[in-house]
CSV table of C-alpha atoms in Angstrom, one decimal:
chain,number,residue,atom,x,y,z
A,1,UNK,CA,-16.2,143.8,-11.1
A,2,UNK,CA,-16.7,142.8,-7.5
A,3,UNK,CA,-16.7,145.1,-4.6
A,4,UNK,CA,-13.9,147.4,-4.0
A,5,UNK,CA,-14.8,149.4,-1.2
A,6,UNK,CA,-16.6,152.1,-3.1
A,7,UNK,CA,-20.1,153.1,-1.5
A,8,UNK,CA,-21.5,154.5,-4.9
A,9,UNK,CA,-24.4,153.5,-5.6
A,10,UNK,CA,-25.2,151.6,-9.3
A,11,UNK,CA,-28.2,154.1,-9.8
A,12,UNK,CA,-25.8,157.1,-8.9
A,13,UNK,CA,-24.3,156.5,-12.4
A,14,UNK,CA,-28.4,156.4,-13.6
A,15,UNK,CA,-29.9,159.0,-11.8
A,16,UNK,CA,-29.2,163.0,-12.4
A,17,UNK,CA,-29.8,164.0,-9.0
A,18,UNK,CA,-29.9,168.2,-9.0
A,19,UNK,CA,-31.3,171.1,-6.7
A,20,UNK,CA,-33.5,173.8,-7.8
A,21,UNK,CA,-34.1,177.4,-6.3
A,22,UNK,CA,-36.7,179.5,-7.5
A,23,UNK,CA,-34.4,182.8,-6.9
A,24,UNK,CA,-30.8,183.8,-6.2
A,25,UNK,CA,-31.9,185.8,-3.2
A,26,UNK,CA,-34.0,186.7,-0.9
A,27,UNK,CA,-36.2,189.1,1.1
A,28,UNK,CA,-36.2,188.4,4.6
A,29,UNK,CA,-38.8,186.1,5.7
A,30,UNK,CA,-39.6,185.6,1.8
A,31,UNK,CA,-40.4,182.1,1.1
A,32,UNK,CA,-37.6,179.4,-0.5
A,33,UNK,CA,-39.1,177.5,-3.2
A,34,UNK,CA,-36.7,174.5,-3.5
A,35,UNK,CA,-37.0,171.1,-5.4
A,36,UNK,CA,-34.6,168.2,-5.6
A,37,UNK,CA,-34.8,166.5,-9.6
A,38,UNK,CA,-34.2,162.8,-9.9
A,39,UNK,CA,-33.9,162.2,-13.5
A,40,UNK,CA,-33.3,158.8,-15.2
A,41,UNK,CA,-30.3,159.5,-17.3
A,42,UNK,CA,-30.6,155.9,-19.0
A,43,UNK,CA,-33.3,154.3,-21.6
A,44,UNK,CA,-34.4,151.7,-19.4
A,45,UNK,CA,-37.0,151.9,-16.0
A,46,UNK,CA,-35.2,152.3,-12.8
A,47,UNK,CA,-36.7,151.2,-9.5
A,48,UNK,CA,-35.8,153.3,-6.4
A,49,UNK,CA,-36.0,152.0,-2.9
A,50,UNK,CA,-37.2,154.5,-0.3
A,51,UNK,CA,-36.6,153.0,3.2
A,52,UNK,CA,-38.8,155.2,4.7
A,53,UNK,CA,-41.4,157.7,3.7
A,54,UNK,CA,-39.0,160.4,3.9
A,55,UNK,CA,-38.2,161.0,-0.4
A,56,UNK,CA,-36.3,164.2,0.3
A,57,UNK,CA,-34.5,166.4,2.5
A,58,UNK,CA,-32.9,169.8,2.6
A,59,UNK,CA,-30.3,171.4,4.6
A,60,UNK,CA,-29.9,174.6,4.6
A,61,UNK,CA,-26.0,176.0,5.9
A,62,UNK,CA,-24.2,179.6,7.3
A,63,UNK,CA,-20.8,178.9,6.5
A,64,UNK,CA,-19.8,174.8,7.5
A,65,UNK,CA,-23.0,175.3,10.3
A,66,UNK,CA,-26.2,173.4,9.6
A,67,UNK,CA,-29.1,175.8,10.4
A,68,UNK,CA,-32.3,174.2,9.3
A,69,UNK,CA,-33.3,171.0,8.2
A,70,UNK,CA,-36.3,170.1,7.0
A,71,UNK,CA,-36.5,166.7,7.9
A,72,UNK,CA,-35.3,167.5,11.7
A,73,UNK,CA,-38.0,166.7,14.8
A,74,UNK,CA,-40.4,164.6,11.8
A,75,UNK,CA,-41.3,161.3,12.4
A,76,UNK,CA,-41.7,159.4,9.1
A,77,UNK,CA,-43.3,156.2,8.5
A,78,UNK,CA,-41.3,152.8,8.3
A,79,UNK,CA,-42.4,151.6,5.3
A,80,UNK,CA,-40.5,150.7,2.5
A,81,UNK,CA,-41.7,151.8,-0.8
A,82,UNK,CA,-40.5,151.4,-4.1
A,83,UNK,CA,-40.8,154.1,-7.4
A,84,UNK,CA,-40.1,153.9,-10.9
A,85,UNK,CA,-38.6,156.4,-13.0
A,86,UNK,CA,-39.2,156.0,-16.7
A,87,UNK,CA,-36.7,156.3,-19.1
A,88,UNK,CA,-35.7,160.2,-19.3
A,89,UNK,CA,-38.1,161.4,-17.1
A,90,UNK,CA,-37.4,162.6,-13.3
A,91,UNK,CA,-39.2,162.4,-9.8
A,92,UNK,CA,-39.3,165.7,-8.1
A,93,UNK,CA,-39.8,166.6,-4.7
A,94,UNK,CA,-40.1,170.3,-3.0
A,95,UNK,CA,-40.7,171.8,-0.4
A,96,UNK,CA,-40.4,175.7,0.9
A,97,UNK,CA,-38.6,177.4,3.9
A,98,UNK,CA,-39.9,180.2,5.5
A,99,UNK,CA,-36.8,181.5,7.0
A,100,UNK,CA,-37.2,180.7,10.8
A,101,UNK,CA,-35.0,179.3,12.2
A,102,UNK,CA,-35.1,175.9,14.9
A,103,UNK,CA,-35.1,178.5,17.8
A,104,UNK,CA,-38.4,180.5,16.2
A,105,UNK,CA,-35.8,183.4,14.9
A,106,UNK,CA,-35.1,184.5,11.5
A,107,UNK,CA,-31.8,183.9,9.8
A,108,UNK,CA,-29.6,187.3,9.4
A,109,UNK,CA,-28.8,189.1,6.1
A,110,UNK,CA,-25.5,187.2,4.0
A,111,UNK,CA,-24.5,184.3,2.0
A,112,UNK,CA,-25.8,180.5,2.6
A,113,UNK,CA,-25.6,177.5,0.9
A,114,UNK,CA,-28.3,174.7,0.5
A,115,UNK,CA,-28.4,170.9,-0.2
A,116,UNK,CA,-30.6,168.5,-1.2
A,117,UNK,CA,-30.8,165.3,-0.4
A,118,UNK,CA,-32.7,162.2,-2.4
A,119,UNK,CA,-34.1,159.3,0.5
A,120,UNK,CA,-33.4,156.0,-1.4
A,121,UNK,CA,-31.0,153.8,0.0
A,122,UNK,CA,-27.9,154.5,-0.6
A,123,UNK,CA,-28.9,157.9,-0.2
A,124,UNK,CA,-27.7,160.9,-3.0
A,125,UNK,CA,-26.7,164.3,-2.1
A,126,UNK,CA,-26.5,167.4,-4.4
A,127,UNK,CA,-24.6,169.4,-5.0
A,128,UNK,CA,-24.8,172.7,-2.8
A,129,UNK,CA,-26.3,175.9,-4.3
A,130,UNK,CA,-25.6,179.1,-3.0
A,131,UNK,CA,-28.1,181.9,-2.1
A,132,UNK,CA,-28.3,185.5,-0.3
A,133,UNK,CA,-30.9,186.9,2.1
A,134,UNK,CA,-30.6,190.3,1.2
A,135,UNK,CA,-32.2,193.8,2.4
């Protein structure tokens, strides 16, 4: 099977890439415990690529409307480095948002969405999950 113009990755069929929130809502201002899961799906080792030393990021969205990204403003290293992932087991990487926003304000009360998103090359996307900042 040669190249058809298809961007998937081979480890996309390998790797379970999912997003984890520790709640459905949220206070305002309350913390968001969020995790990206890489698991290998497969019985053999995989080896992951990193191209920088960014593994993860996170977007969190209003609507279409990016507003906060954890990766936004960070300079990461430019080194390459490699990982394996054993056969059923998973690499996971977290992080929290404190709900402030870029501008130093705090996001208003509703429904938003967040994605994760796994650094190898090709990069992997989740799947968005939804979550409410709620009164």
């Amino acid at each position: 099977a040669g190249s058809t113009g298809s961007s998937r990755s081979p480890l996309a069929d390998s790797l379970a890439v999912s997003l984890a929130l520790d709640a459905g809502s949220y206070a305002v201002g309350e913390r968001v415990q969020v995790s990206i899961i890489a698991r290998n799906v497969t019985a053999r080792t995989l080896k992951v690529t990193f191209p920088t030393a960014e593994r993860a990021d996170f977007i969190v969205r209003k609507g279409s409307k990016a507003i906060w990204q954890w990766g936004a403003g960070i300079v990461f290293a430019q080194t390459v480095e490699r990982e394996t992932i054993a056969p059923w087991d998973s690499l996971v990487f977290g992080t929290q948002w404190n709900q402030v926003l870029p501008d130093g304000t705090n996001p208003k009360l509703g429904a938003y969405t967040i994605q994760g998103i796994l650094k190898i090359s090709p990069e992997i996307a989740t799947k968005e999950k939804r979550f409410g900042i709620v009164d």
